[in-house]
Amino acid sequence: ETWVPWWLVTQKPQPPPNKTRMSAQAAAPAHPSSTPSKKVNAAKLYVRGSVSNGMGLAILYCLSHYLGLQRYVLIAGGIQLFVFIIHGLPYRSEKFYDLSGSFTHLSVVTASLIFDERKRSPRQIFAAISAVVWMSRLGTFLYARILRDGRDARFDGIKPVCLSFMGAWTIQAVWVSLIELPVVLLNDRDDNLGLGLTDLVAMGLWIVGFLLEAAADSQKMAFRDKPENKGRWIRSGLWRYSRHPNYFGEMLMWSSLAFLASSSTGFTISTKEAAVMHFAWLSPLFTAFLLLLVTGVPAVEKAGFKKWGSEPEYMNYMKNTSCLLPWFPAPEMKED
């Protein structure tokens, strides 16, 4: 059923009552288990929305005030609010949620490069290009997924109430602002320290992380596209060696960029400007928090146990396969 904005709803003439049906309904005894369709707990959603928006705005304020990142916070928050108001709210739609996230990433990175004229160092250029490449791949992948699936079930429970639905967009502004800290902090200052061996290693690790995430996502999508795999879990390719290789690649990428940000100071905290650079580590820490404790591993594995928890092969895979770091695969089960 298509959702229509409340301000467009008009009263429609009702058809005349069906007397036969009314008589039958009146004659039928009331059943104690007869209940209307599942109701929305609006009060709970208002509380959830108040918490998510309140916490999100508090984090954005701290980034803006204490790290001096006002322009980037305004860009991230402004874009998310704009897309929510013109499309997300009127149509109760998450169709452009991921795409707007990628555009917000791009806008923040571009702003860090063009707002102040500076001679850019190889470290700064690499960080900016890496962020653009990452967001382009991830945004395209997520948008293609929602076009294929038609919707994102994660939003079903929060869309009925405006405040809770808005919380998702506020949190996305926080996500962009925190994730891009290594890139923004690097490009918001002069970087006069030359590249060292450790910088080159960090750049190489970023490439490894990117390839891991891209390959894992591609393998999973190809697996799901095969009819014979419907309703099954993937345990081939990179997924044979790790239960979440894409998450490992994601955390490796942002840890590498945070390392570059700290490296630009010579790993010192001798000045306030140098100390601020180390806040870039909030990026991989926030990524790990989301993936390991909130929306990533817990949600995916809870759904997996619900579907396949009674199958010995699945339990063998879960018990003997590394959660993140690709490692030795689970041993094959012996046949009885």
Coordinates of C-alpha atoms in Angstrom, one line a residue:
E1 CA 0.0 0.0 0.0
T2 CA 1.4 3.4 -1.0
W3 CA 1.8 5.8 1.9
V4 CA 0.3 9.2 1.3
P5 CA 1.4 12.3 3.2
W6 CA -1.2 13.3 5.9
W7 CA -1.6 16.8 4.4
L8 CA -2.7 15.2 1.1
V9 CA -5.3 12.9 2.6
T10 CA -8.9 13.9 1.9
Q11 CA -12.1 12.2 3.0
K12 CA -13.4 9.8 0.5
P13 CA -17.1 8.9 0.2
Q14 CA -17.7 5.5 1.8
P15 CA -19.7 2.8 -0.1
P16 CA -23.1 2.0 1.4
P17 CA -22.9 -0.6 4.1
N18 CA -23.5 -4.2 3.2
K19 CA -26.5 -5.2 5.3
T20 CA -26.0 -8.9 4.8
R21 CA -22.3 -8.7 6.0
M22 CA -23.3 -6.4 8.9
S23 CA -26.0 -8.9 10.0
A24 CA -23.5 -11.8 9.8
Q25 CA -20.9 -9.9 11.8
A26 CA -23.5 -8.9 14.5
A27 CA -24.6 -12.5 14.8
A28 CA -21.1 -13.9 15.1
P29 CA -19.8 -14.3 18.7
A30 CA -16.9 -12.1 19.6
H31 CA -13.6 -14.1 19.7
P32 CA -11.3 -13.2 22.5
S33 CA -8.2 -13.5 20.3
S34 CA -9.6 -11.3 17.6
T35 CA -7.4 -8.2 17.5
P36 CA -6.8 -5.5 15.0
S37 CA -3.6 -5.4 13.0
K38 CA -0.4 -4.7 14.9
K39 CA -0.5 -1.2 16.4
V40 CA 2.4 1.2 16.4
N41 CA 3.8 2.0 19.8
A42 CA 3.9 5.7 19.1
A43 CA 5.1 6.7 22.6
K44 CA 8.0 4.3 22.4
L45 CA 9.0 5.7 19.0
Y46 CA 8.8 9.3 20.2
V47 CA 11.2 8.4 23.0
R48 CA 13.5 6.6 20.6
G49 CA 13.4 9.6 18.2
S50 CA 14.1 12.0 21.1
V51 CA 17.1 9.9 22.2
S52 CA 18.6 9.4 18.7
N53 CA 18.1 13.0 17.6
G54 CA 19.3 14.4 21.0
M55 CA 22.4 12.2 21.1
G56 CA 23.2 12.9 17.4
L57 CA 22.9 16.6 17.8
A58 CA 25.1 16.5 20.9
I59 CA 27.8 14.7 19.1
L60 CA 27.6 17.1 16.1
Y61 CA 27.9 20.0 18.5
C62 CA 31.0 18.5 20.2
L63 CA 32.7 18.0 16.8
S64 CA 31.8 21.5 15.7
H65 CA 32.7 23.3 18.9
Y66 CA 35.7 21.3 20.3
L67 CA 37.4 20.3 17.0
G68 CA 36.5 23.4 15.1
L69 CA 34.7 21.5 12.3
Q70 CA 31.6 23.8 12.1
R71 CA 31.6 24.0 8.3
Y72 CA 31.7 20.2 7.8
V73 CA 29.1 19.5 10.5
L74 CA 26.7 22.1 8.9
I75 CA 27.2 20.5 5.5
A76 CA 26.5 16.9 6.7
G77 CA 23.6 17.9 8.8
G78 CA 22.1 20.3 6.2
I79 CA 22.2 17.7 3.4
Q80 CA 20.6 15.0 5.5
L81 CA 17.9 17.3 6.8
F82 CA 17.2 18.6 3.3
V83 CA 16.7 15.1 1.8
F84 CA 14.6 14.0 4.8
I85 CA 12.3 17.0 4.4
I86 CA 11.8 16.9 0.6
H87 CA 11.6 13.1 0.2
G88 CA 12.1 11.0 3.3
L89 CA 9.3 12.5 5.3
P90 CA 6.6 13.2 2.7
Y91 CA 6.8 9.7 1.2
R92 CA 8.0 7.8 4.3
S93 CA 10.7 6.5 2.1
E94 CA 14.3 5.4 2.7
K95 CA 15.0 5.0 -1.1
F96 CA 17.6 7.8 -1.1
Y97 CA 18.9 7.3 2.4
D98 CA 22.1 5.5 1.3
L99 CA 22.6 7.6 -1.8
S100 CA 22.2 10.8 0.2
G101 CA 24.8 9.4 2.6
S102 CA 27.3 9.0 -0.2
F103 CA 26.6 12.4 -1.5
T104 CA 27.1 13.8 2.0
H105 CA 30.5 12.1 2.2
L106 CA 31.5 13.5 -1.2
S107 CA 30.4 17.0 -0.2
V108 CA 32.3 17.0 3.1
V109 CA 35.5 15.7 1.4
T110 CA 35.2 18.2 -1.4
A111 CA 34.7 21.0 1.1
S112 CA 37.9 20.0 2.9
L113 CA 39.8 20.4 -0.3
I114 CA 38.4 23.6 -1.8
F115 CA 37.5 25.9 1.1
D116 CA 41.1 26.8 1.9
E117 CA 43.8 27.1 -0.7
R118 CA 46.8 25.0 0.3
K119 CA 49.5 23.0 -1.3
R120 CA 48.3 19.5 -0.8
S121 CA 50.7 16.8 0.4
P122 CA 50.7 13.2 -0.9
R123 CA 49.2 12.1 2.4
Q124 CA 46.3 14.5 2.1
I125 CA 45.6 13.6 -1.6
F126 CA 45.7 9.9 -0.8
A127 CA 43.2 10.3 2.0
A128 CA 40.8 12.3 -0.1
I129 CA 40.9 10.0 -3.1
S130 CA 40.5 7.0 -0.9
A131 CA 37.4 8.4 0.7
V132 CA 35.9 9.2 -2.7
V133 CA 36.6 5.8 -4.1
W134 CA 35.2 4.1 -0.9
M135 CA 32.0 6.2 -0.9
S136 CA 31.4 5.7 -4.7
R137 CA 31.7 1.9 -4.4
L138 CA 29.7 1.6 -1.2
G139 CA 27.0 4.1 -2.3
T140 CA 26.5 2.4 -5.6
F141 CA 26.3 -1.1 -4.0
L142 CA 23.8 0.0 -1.3
Y143 CA 21.6 1.9 -3.8
A144 CA 21.6 -1.1 -6.2
R145 CA 20.6 -3.3 -3.3
I146 CA 17.6 -1.2 -2.3
L147 CA 16.5 -0.9 -5.9
R148 CA 16.6 -4.7 -6.2
D149 CA 14.9 -5.4 -2.8
G150 CA 12.4 -2.5 -3.1
R151 CA 12.9 -1.4 0.6
D152 CA 15.2 -1.6 3.6
A153 CA 13.5 -3.6 6.3
R154 CA 15.6 -1.8 9.0
F155 CA 13.4 1.3 8.6
D156 CA 10.0 -0.5 8.9
G157 CA 9.8 -0.1 12.7
I158 CA 10.7 3.6 12.8
K159 CA 8.9 5.1 9.8
P160 CA 5.5 5.5 11.3
V161 CA 6.6 8.3 13.6
C162 CA 8.3 11.4 12.1
L163 CA 10.7 11.9 15.1
S164 CA 12.0 8.4 15.1
F165 CA 12.4 8.3 11.3
M166 CA 14.3 11.6 11.4
G167 CA 16.6 10.1 14.0
A168 CA 18.0 7.8 11.3
W169 CA 19.0 10.8 9.2
T170 CA 20.5 12.6 12.1
I171 CA 22.6 9.6 12.9
Q172 CA 23.7 9.4 9.3
A173 CA 25.0 13.0 9.6
V174 CA 26.9 11.9 12.7
W175 CA 28.2 8.9 10.9
V176 CA 29.5 11.0 8.0
S177 CA 31.1 13.5 10.3
L178 CA 32.8 10.9 12.5
I179 CA 33.9 8.6 9.7
E180 CA 35.5 11.4 7.6
L181 CA 37.5 12.8 10.6
P182 CA 40.8 11.5 9.2
V183 CA 40.2 13.1 5.8
V184 CA 38.8 16.4 7.2
L185 CA 41.4 16.8 9.9
L186 CA 44.2 16.1 7.5
N187 CA 43.0 18.5 4.8
D188 CA 42.0 21.3 7.2
R189 CA 45.6 22.1 8.0
D190 CA 49.0 22.3 6.4
D191 CA 50.8 19.0 6.1
N192 CA 54.6 19.6 5.8
L193 CA 55.9 16.3 7.1
G194 CA 57.2 14.0 4.4
L195 CA 56.0 10.5 3.8
G196 CA 57.7 7.7 5.7
L197 CA 57.8 3.9 5.4
T198 CA 54.9 3.6 7.9
D199 CA 52.8 5.9 5.8
L200 CA 53.3 3.7 2.7
V201 CA 52.4 0.6 4.8
A202 CA 49.2 2.3 5.9
M203 CA 48.3 3.2 2.3
G204 CA 48.9 -0.4 1.3
L205 CA 46.7 -1.6 4.1
W206 CA 43.9 0.7 3.0
I207 CA 44.1 -0.8 -0.5
V208 CA 43.9 -4.3 1.1
G209 CA 40.9 -3.4 3.2
F210 CA 39.1 -1.9 0.2
L211 CA 39.7 -5.0 -2.0
L212 CA 38.5 -7.2 0.9
E213 CA 35.3 -5.3 1.4
A214 CA 34.6 -5.0 -2.3
A215 CA 35.3 -8.7 -3.0
A216 CA 33.2 -9.9 0.0
D217 CA 30.2 -7.8 -1.0
S218 CA 30.5 -8.9 -4.6
Q219 CA 30.7 -12.5 -3.6
K220 CA 27.7 -12.3 -1.3
M221 CA 25.6 -10.6 -3.9
A222 CA 26.5 -13.2 -6.6
F223 CA 25.7 -15.9 -4.1
R224 CA 22.2 -14.5 -3.4
D225 CA 21.4 -14.0 -7.0
K226 CA 21.5 -17.8 -7.6
P227 CA 18.1 -19.4 -7.1
E228 CA 19.6 -22.5 -5.6
N229 CA 21.1 -20.5 -2.8
K230 CA 17.8 -18.9 -1.7
G231 CA 17.4 -19.1 2.1
R232 CA 21.0 -20.3 2.6
W233 CA 24.1 -18.7 4.1
I234 CA 27.3 -18.0 2.2
R235 CA 30.5 -19.9 3.2
S236 CA 32.5 -19.7 0.0
G237 CA 35.2 -17.3 -1.2
L238 CA 36.3 -14.9 1.5
W239 CA 33.3 -16.0 3.6
R240 CA 35.0 -19.4 4.1
Y241 CA 37.8 -17.7 6.1
S242 CA 35.8 -15.1 8.0
R243 CA 32.1 -14.7 9.0
H244 CA 32.3 -10.9 8.2
P245 CA 35.2 -10.2 5.8
N246 CA 33.5 -7.0 4.6
Y247 CA 33.4 -5.6 8.1
F248 CA 37.1 -6.4 8.6
G249 CA 37.9 -4.5 5.4
E250 CA 35.9 -1.5 6.5
M251 CA 37.6 -1.2 9.8
L252 CA 41.0 -1.7 8.2
M253 CA 40.4 1.1 5.8
W254 CA 39.5 3.7 8.4
S255 CA 42.2 2.6 10.8
S256 CA 44.7 3.1 8.0
L257 CA 43.5 6.7 7.3
A258 CA 43.5 7.5 11.0
F259 CA 47.1 6.3 11.2
L260 CA 48.0 8.7 8.3
A261 CA 46.4 11.5 10.3
S262 CA 48.4 10.8 13.4
S263 CA 51.5 10.2 11.3
S264 CA 51.2 13.8 9.9
T265 CA 52.1 15.1 13.4
G266 CA 55.0 12.8 13.9
F267 CA 52.9 11.0 16.5
T268 CA 53.3 13.9 18.9
I269 CA 50.8 15.9 21.0
S270 CA 53.2 18.8 21.6
T271 CA 50.7 21.4 20.4
K272 CA 46.9 21.7 20.4
E273 CA 46.8 21.4 16.6
A274 CA 48.8 18.1 16.8
A275 CA 46.7 16.8 19.6
V276 CA 43.5 17.4 17.7
M277 CA 44.8 15.3 14.8
H278 CA 44.7 12.2 16.9
F279 CA 40.9 12.5 17.2
A280 CA 40.9 10.9 13.8
W281 CA 40.9 7.6 15.6
L282 CA 37.3 8.3 16.5
S283 CA 36.5 7.2 12.9
P284 CA 37.6 3.5 13.1
L285 CA 36.4 3.3 16.8
F286 CA 33.0 4.5 15.8
T287 CA 33.0 2.1 12.8
A288 CA 34.0 -0.8 15.1
F289 CA 31.3 0.2 17.6
L290 CA 28.6 0.2 14.9
L291 CA 29.7 -3.0 13.2
L292 CA 30.6 -5.1 16.3
L293 CA 28.0 -3.9 18.8
V294 CA 25.0 -2.2 17.1
T295 CA 23.9 -2.8 13.5
G296 CA 26.5 -5.2 12.1
V297 CA 27.6 -8.5 13.7
P298 CA 24.8 -8.7 16.4
A299 CA 22.0 -8.1 14.0
V300 CA 23.3 -10.4 11.2
E301 CA 24.2 -13.3 13.5
K302 CA 20.9 -13.0 15.4
A303 CA 19.0 -13.4 12.2
G304 CA 21.3 -16.2 11.2
F305 CA 20.7 -18.2 14.4
K306 CA 17.0 -17.7 13.9
K307 CA 17.1 -19.2 10.5
W308 CA 19.7 -21.9 10.7
G309 CA 20.5 -22.3 14.4
S310 CA 19.2 -25.9 14.3
E311 CA 21.5 -26.9 11.5
P312 CA 24.7 -28.6 12.6
E313 CA 26.7 -27.4 9.6
Y314 CA 25.8 -23.8 10.3
M315 CA 26.7 -24.1 14.0
N316 CA 30.0 -25.7 12.9
Y317 CA 30.7 -22.7 10.6
M318 CA 29.8 -20.2 13.4
K319 CA 31.9 -21.9 16.0
N320 CA 35.0 -22.6 14.0
T321 CA 35.2 -19.6 11.6
S322 CA 36.9 -16.4 12.6
C323 CA 34.5 -13.5 13.2
L324 CA 36.6 -10.8 11.4
L325 CA 40.2 -11.5 10.5
P326 CA 40.4 -14.0 7.6
W327 CA 41.8 -17.2 9.1
F328 CA 41.8 -20.9 8.8
P329 CA 38.3 -22.2 7.6
A330 CA 36.1 -24.4 9.8
P331 CA 36.9 -28.1 9.4
E332 CA 34.5 -30.2 7.4
M333 CA 32.0 -32.1 9.5
K334 CA 32.5 -35.8 9.6
E335 CA 29.6 -37.9 8.2
D336 CA 28.0 -40.4 10.5

